[in-house]
PDB file of N, CA and C in Angstrom:
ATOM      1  N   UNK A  19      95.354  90.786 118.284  1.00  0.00           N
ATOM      2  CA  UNK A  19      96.466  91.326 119.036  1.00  0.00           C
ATOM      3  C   UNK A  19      96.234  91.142 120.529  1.00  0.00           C
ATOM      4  N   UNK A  20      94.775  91.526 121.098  1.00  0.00           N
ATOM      5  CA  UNK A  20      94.537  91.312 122.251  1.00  0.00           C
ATOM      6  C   UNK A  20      94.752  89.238 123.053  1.00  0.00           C
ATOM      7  N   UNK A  21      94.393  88.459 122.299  1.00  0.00           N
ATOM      8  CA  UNK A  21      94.852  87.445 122.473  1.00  0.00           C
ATOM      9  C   UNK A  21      96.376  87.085 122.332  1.00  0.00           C
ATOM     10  N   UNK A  22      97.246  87.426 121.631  1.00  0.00           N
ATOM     11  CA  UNK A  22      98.665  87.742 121.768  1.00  0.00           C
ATOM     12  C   UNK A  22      99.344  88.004 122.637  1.00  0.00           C
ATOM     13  N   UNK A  23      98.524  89.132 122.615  1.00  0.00           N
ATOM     14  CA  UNK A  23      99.828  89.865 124.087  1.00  0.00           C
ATOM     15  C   UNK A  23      99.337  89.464 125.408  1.00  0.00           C
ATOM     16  N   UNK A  24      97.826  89.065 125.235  1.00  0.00           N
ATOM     17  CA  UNK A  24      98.049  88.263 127.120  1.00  0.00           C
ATOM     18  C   UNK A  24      98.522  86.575 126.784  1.00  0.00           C
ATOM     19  N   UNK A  25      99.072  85.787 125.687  1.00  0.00           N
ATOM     20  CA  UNK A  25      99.316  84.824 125.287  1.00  0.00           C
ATOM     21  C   UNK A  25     100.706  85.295 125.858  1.00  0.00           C
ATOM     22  N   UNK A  26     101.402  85.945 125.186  1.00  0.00           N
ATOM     23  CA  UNK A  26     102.862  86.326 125.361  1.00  0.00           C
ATOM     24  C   UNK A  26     103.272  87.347 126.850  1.00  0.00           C
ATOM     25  N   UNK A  27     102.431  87.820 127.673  1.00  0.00           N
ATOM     26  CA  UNK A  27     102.190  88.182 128.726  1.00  0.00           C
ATOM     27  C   UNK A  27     103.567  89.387 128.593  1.00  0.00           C
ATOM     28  N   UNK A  28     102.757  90.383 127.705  1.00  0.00           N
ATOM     29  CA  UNK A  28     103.544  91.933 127.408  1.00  0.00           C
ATOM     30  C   UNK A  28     102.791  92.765 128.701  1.00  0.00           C
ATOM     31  N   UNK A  29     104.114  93.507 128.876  1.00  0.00           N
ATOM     32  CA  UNK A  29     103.394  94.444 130.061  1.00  0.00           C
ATOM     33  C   UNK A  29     103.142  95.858 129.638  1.00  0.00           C
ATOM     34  N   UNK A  30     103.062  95.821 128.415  1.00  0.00           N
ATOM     35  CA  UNK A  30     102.900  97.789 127.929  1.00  0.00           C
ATOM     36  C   UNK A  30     101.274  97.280 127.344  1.00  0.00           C
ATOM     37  N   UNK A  31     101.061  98.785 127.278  1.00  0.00           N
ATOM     38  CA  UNK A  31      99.795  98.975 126.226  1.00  0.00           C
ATOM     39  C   UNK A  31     100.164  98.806 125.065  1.00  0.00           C
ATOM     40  N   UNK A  32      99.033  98.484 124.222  1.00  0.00           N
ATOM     41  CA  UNK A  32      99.522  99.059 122.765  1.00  0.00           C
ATOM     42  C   UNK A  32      97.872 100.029 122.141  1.00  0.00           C
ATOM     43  N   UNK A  33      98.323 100.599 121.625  1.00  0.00           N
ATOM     44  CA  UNK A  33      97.015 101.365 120.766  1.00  0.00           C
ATOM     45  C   UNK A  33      96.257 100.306 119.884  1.00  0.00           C
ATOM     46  N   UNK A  34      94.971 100.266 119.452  1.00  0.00           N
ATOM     47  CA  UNK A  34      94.198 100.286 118.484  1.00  0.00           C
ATOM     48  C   UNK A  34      93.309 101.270 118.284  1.00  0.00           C
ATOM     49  N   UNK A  35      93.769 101.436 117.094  1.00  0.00           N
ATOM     50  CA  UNK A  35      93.968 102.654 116.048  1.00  0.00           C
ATOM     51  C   UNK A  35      92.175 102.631 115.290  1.00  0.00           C
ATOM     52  N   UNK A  36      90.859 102.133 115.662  1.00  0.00           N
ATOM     53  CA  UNK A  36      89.974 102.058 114.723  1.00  0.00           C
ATOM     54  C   UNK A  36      89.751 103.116 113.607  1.00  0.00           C
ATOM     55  N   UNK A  37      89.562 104.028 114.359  1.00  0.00           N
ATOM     56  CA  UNK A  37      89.422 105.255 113.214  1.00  0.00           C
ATOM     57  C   UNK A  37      90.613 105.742 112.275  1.00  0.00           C
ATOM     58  N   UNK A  38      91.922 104.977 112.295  1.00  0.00           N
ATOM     59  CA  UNK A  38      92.901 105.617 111.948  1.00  0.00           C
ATOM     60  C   UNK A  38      93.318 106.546 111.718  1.00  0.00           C
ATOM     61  N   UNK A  39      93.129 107.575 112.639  1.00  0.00           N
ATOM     62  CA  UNK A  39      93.689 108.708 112.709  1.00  0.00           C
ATOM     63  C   UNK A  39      94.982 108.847 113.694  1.00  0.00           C
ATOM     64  N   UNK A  40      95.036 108.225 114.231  1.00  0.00           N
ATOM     65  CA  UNK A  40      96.716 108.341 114.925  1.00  0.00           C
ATOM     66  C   UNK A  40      97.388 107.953 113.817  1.00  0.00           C
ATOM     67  N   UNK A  41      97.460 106.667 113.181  1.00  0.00           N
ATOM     68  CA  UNK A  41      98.229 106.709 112.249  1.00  0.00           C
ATOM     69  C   UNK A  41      98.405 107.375 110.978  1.00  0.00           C
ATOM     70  N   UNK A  42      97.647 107.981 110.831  1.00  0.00           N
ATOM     71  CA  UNK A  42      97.825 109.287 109.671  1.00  0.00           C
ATOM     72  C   UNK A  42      98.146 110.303 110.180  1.00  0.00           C
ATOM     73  N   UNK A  43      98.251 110.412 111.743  1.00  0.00           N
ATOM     74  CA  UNK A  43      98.412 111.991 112.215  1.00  0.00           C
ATOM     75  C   UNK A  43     100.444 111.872 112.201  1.00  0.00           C
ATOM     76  N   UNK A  44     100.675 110.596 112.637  1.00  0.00           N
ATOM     77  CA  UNK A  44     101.846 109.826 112.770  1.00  0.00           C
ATOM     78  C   UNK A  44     102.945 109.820 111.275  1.00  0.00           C
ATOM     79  N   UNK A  45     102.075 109.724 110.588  1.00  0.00           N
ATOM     80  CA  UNK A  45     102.713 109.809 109.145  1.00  0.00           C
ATOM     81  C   UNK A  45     102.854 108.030 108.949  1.00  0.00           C
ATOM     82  N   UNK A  46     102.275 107.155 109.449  1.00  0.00           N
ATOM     83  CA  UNK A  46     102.512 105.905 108.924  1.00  0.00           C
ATOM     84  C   UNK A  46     101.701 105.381 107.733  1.00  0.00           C
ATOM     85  N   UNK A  47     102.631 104.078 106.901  1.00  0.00           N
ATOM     86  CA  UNK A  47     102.537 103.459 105.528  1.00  0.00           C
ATOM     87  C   UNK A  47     102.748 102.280 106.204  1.00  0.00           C
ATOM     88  N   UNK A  48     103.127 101.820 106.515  1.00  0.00           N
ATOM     89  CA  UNK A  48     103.548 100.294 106.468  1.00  0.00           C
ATOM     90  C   UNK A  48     103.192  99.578 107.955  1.00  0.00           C
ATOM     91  N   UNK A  49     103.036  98.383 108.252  1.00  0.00           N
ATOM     92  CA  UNK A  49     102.948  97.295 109.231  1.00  0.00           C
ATOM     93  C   UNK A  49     103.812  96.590 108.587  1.00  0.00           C
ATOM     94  N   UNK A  50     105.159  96.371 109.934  1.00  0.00           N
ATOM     95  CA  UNK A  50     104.796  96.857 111.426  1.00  0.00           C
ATOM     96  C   UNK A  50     105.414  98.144 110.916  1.00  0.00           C
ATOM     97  N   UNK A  51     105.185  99.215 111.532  1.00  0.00           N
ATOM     98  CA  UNK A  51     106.094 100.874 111.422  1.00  0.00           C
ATOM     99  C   UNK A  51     106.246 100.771 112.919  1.00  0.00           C
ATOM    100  N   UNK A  52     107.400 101.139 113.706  1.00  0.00           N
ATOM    101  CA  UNK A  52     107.521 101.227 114.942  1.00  0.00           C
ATOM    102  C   UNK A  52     107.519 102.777 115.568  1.00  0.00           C
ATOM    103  N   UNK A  53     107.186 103.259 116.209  1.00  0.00           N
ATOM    104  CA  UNK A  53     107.218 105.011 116.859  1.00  0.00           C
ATOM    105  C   UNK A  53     107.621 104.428 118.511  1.00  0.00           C
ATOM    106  N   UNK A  54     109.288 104.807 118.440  1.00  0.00           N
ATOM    107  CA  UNK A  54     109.288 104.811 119.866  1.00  0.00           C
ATOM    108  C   UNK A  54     109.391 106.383 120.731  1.00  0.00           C
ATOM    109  N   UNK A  55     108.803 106.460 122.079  1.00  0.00           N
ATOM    110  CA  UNK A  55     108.811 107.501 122.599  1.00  0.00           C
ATOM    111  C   UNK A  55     109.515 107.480 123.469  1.00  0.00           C
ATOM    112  N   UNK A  56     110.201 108.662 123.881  1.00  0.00           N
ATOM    113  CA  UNK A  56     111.189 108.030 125.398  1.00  0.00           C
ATOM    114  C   UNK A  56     110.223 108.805 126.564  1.00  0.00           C
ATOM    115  N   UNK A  57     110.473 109.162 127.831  1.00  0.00           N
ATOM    116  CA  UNK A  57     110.155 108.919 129.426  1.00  0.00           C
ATOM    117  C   UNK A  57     109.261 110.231 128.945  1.00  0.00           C
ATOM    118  N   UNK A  58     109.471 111.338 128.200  1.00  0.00           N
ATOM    119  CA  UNK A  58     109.099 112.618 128.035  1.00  0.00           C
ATOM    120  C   UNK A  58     108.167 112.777 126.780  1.00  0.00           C
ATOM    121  N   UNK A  59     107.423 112.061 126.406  1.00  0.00           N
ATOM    122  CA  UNK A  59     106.917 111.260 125.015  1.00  0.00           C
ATOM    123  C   UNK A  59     107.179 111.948 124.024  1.00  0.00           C
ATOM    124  N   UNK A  60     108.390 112.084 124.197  1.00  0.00           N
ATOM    125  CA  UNK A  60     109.078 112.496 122.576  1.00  0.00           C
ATOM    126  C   UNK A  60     109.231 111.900 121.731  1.00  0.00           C
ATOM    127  N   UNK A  61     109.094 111.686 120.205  1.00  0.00           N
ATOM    128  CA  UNK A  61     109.100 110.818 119.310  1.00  0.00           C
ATOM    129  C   UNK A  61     110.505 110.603 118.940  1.00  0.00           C
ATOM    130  N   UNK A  62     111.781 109.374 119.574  1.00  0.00           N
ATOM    131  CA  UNK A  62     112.523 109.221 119.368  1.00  0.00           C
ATOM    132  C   UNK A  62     113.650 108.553 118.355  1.00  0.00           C
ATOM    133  N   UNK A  63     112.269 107.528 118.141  1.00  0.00           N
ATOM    134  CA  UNK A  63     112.945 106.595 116.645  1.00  0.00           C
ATOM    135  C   UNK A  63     111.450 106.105 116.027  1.00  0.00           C
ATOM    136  N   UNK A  64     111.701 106.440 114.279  1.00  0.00           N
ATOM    137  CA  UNK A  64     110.647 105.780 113.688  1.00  0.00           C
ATOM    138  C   UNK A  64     111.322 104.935 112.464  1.00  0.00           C
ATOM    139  N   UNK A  65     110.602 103.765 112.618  1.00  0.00           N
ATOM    140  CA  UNK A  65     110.895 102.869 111.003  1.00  0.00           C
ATOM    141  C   UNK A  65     110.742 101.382 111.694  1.00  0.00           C
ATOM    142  N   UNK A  66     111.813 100.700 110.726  1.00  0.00           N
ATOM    143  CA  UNK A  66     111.691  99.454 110.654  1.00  0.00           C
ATOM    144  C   UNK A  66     112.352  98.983 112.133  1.00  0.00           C
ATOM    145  N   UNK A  67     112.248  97.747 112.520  1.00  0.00           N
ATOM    146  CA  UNK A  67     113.217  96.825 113.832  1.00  0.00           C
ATOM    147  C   UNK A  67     114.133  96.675 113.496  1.00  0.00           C
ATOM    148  N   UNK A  68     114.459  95.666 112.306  1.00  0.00           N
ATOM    149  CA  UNK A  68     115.615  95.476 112.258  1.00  0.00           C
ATOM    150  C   UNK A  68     116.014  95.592 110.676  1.00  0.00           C
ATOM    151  N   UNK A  69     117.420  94.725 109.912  1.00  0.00           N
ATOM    152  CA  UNK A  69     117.400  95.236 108.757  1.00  0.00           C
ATOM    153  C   UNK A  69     117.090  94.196 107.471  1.00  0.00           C
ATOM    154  N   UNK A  70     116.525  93.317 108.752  1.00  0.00           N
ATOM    155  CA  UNK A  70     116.416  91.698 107.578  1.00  0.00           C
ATOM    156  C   UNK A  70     115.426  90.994 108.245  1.00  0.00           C
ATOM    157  N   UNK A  71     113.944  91.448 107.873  1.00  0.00           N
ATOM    158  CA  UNK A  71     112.519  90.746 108.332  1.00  0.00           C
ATOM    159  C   UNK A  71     112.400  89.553 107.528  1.00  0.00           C
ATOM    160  N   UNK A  72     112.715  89.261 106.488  1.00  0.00           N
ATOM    161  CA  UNK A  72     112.647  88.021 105.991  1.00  0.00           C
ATOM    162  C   UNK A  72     113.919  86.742 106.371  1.00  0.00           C
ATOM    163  N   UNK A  73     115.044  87.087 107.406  1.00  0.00           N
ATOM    164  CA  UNK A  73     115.415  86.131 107.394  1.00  0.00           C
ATOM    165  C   UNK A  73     116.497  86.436 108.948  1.00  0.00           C
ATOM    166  N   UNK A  74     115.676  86.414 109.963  1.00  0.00           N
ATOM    167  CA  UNK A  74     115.597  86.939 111.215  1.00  0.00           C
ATOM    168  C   UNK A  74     117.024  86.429 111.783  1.00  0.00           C
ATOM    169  N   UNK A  75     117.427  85.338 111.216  1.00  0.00           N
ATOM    170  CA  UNK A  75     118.674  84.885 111.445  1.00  0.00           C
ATOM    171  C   UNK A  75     120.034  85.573 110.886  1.00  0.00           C
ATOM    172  N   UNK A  76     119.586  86.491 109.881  1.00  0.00           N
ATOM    173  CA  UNK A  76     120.707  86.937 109.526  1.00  0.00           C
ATOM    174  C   UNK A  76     120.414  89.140 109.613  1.00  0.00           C
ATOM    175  N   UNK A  77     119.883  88.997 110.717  1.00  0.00           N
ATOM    176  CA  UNK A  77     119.924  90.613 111.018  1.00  0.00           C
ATOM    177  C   UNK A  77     121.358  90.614 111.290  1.00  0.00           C
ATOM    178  N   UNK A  78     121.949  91.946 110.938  1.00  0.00           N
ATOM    179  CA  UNK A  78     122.920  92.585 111.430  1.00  0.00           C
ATOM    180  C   UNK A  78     122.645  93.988 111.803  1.00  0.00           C
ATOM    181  N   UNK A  79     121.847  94.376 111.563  1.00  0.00           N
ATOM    182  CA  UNK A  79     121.553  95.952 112.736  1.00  0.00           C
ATOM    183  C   UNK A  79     120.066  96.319 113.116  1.00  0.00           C
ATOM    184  N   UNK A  80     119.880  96.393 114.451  1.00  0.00           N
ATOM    185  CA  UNK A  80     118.519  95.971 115.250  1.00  0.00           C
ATOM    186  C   UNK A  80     118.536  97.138 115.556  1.00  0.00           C
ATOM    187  N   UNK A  81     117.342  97.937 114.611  1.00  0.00           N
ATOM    188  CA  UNK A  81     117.438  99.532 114.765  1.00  0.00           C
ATOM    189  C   UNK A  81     116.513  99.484 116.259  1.00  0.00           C
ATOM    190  N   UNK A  82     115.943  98.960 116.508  1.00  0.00           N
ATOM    191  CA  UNK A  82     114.876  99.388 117.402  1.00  0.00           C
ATOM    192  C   UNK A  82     115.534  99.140 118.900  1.00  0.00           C
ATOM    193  N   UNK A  83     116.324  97.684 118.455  1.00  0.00           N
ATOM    194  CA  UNK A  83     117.210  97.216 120.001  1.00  0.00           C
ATOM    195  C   UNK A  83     117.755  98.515 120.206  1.00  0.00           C
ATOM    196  N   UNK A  84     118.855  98.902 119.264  1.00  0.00           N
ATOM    197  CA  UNK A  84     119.685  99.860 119.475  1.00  0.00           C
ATOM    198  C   UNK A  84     119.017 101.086 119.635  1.00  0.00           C
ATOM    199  N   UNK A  85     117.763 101.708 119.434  1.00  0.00           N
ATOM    200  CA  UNK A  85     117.313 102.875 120.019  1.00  0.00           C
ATOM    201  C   UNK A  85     116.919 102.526 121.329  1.00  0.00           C
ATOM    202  N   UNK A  86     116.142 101.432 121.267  1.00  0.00           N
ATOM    203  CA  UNK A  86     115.638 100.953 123.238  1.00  0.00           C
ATOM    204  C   UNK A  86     116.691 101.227 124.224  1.00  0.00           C
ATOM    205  N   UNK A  87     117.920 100.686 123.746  1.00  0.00           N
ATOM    206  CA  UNK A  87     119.405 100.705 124.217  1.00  0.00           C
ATOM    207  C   UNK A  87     119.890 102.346 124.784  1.00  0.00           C
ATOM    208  N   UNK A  88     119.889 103.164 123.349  1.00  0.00           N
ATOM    209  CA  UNK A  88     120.765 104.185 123.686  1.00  0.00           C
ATOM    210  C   UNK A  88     119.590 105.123 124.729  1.00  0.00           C
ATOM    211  N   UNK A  89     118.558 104.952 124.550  1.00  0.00           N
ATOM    212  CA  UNK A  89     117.330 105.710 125.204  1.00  0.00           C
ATOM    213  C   UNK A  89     117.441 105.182 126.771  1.00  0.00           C
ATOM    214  N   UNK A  90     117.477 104.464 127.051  1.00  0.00           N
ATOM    215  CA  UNK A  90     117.624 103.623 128.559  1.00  0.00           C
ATOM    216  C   UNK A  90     119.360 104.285 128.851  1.00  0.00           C
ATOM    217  N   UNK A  91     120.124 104.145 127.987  1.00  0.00           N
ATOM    218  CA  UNK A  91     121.410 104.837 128.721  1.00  0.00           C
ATOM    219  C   UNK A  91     121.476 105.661 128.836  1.00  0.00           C
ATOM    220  N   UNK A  92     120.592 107.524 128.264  1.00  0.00           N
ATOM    221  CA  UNK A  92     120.493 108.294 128.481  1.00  0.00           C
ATOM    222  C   UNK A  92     121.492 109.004 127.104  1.00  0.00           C
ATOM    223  N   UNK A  93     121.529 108.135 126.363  1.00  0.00           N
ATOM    224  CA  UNK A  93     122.356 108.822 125.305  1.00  0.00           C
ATOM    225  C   UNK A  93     121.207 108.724 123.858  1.00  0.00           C
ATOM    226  N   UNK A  94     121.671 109.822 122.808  1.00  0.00           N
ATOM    227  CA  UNK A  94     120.620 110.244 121.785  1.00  0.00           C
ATOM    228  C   UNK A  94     120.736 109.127 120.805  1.00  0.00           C
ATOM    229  N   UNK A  95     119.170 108.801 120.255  1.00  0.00           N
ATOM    230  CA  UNK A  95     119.291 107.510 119.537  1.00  0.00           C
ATOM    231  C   UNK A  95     120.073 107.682 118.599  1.00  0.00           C
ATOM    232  N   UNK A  96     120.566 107.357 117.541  1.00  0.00           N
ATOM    233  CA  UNK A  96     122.096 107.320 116.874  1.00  0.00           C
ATOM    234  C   UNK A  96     121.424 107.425 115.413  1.00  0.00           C
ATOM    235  N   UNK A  97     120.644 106.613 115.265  1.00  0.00           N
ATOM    236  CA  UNK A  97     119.777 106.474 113.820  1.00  0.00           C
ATOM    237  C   UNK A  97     118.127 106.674 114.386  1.00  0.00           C
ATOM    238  N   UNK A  98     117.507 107.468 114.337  1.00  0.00           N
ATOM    239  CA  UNK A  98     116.142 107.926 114.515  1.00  0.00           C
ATOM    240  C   UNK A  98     115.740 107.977 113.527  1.00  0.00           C
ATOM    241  N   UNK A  99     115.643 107.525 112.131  1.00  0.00           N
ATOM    242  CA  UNK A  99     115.080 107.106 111.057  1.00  0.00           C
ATOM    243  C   UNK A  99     115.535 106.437 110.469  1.00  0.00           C
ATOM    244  N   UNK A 100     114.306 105.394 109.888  1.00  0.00           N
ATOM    245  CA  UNK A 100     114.477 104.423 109.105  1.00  0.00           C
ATOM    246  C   UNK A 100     113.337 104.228 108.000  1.00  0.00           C
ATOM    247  N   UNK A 101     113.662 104.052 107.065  1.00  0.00           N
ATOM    248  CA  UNK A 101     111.928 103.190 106.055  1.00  0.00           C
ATOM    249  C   UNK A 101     111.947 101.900 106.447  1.00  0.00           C
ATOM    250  N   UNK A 102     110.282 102.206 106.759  1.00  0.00           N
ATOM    251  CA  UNK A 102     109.503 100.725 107.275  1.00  0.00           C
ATOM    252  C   UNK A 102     109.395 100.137 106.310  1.00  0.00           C
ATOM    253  N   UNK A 103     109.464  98.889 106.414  1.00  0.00           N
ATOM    254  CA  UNK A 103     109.163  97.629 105.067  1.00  0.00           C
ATOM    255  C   UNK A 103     108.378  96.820 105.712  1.00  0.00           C
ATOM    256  N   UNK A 104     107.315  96.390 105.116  1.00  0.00           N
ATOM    257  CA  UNK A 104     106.303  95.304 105.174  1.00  0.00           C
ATOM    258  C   UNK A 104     105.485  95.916 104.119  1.00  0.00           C
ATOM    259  N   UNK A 105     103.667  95.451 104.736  1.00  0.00           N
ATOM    260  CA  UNK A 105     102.641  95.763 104.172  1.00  0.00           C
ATOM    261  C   UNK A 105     102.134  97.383 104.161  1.00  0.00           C
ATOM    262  N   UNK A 106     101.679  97.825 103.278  1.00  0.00           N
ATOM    263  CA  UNK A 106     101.333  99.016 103.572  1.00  0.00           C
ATOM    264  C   UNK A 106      99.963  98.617 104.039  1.00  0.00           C
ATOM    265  N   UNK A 107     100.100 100.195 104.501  1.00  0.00           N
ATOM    266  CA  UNK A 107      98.625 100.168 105.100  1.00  0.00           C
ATOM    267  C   UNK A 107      97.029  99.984 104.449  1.00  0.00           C
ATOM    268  N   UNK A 108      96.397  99.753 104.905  1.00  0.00           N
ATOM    269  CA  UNK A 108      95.048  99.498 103.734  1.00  0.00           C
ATOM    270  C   UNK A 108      93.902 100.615 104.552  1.00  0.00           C
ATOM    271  N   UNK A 109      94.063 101.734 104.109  1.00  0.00           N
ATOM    272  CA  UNK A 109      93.124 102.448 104.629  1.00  0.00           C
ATOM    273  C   UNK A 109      91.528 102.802 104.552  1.00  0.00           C
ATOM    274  N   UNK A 110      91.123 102.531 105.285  1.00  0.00           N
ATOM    275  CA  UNK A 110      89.026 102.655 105.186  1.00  0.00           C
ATOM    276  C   UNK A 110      88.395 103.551 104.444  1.00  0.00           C
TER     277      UNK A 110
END
């Protein structure tokens, strides 16, 4: 991940989780699971990005765009839950 994101030159942090306890404190199952927080680190939207990971061309609702969205306009995310789909987690 660390080669990634200075490959793709992201300007946030991201966590690694070794001991996995954030993500069990979090309630997460699956990669990717997304937890967004807004300005006040409130837990504003959790689940999947969008509604079609296998065929990126044919999303029709981008849960995560649309929480980034309504959170930056100052309005309440609209759908703040979702089930994550991918891999579950493989815990130590």
């Amino acid at each position: 991940m660390a080669e990634r994101a200075k490959e793709r030159g992201f300007n946030f942090l991201y966590l690694r989780d070794e001991t996995q306890q954030i993500a069990k404190l979090y309630g997460a199952t699956h990669t990717p699971e997304i937890f967004l927080f807004d300005s006040g680190r409130k837990l504003v939207f959790h689940g999947k990005i969008d509604d079609n990971w296998q065929e990126p061309q044919n999303v029709k609702i981008s849960y995560l765009r649309n929480a980034i969205d309504e959170i930056l306009n100052g309005t309440p995310v609209s759908v703040p839950e979702t089930f994550a789909i991918g891999c579950t987690i493989k815990w130590k």
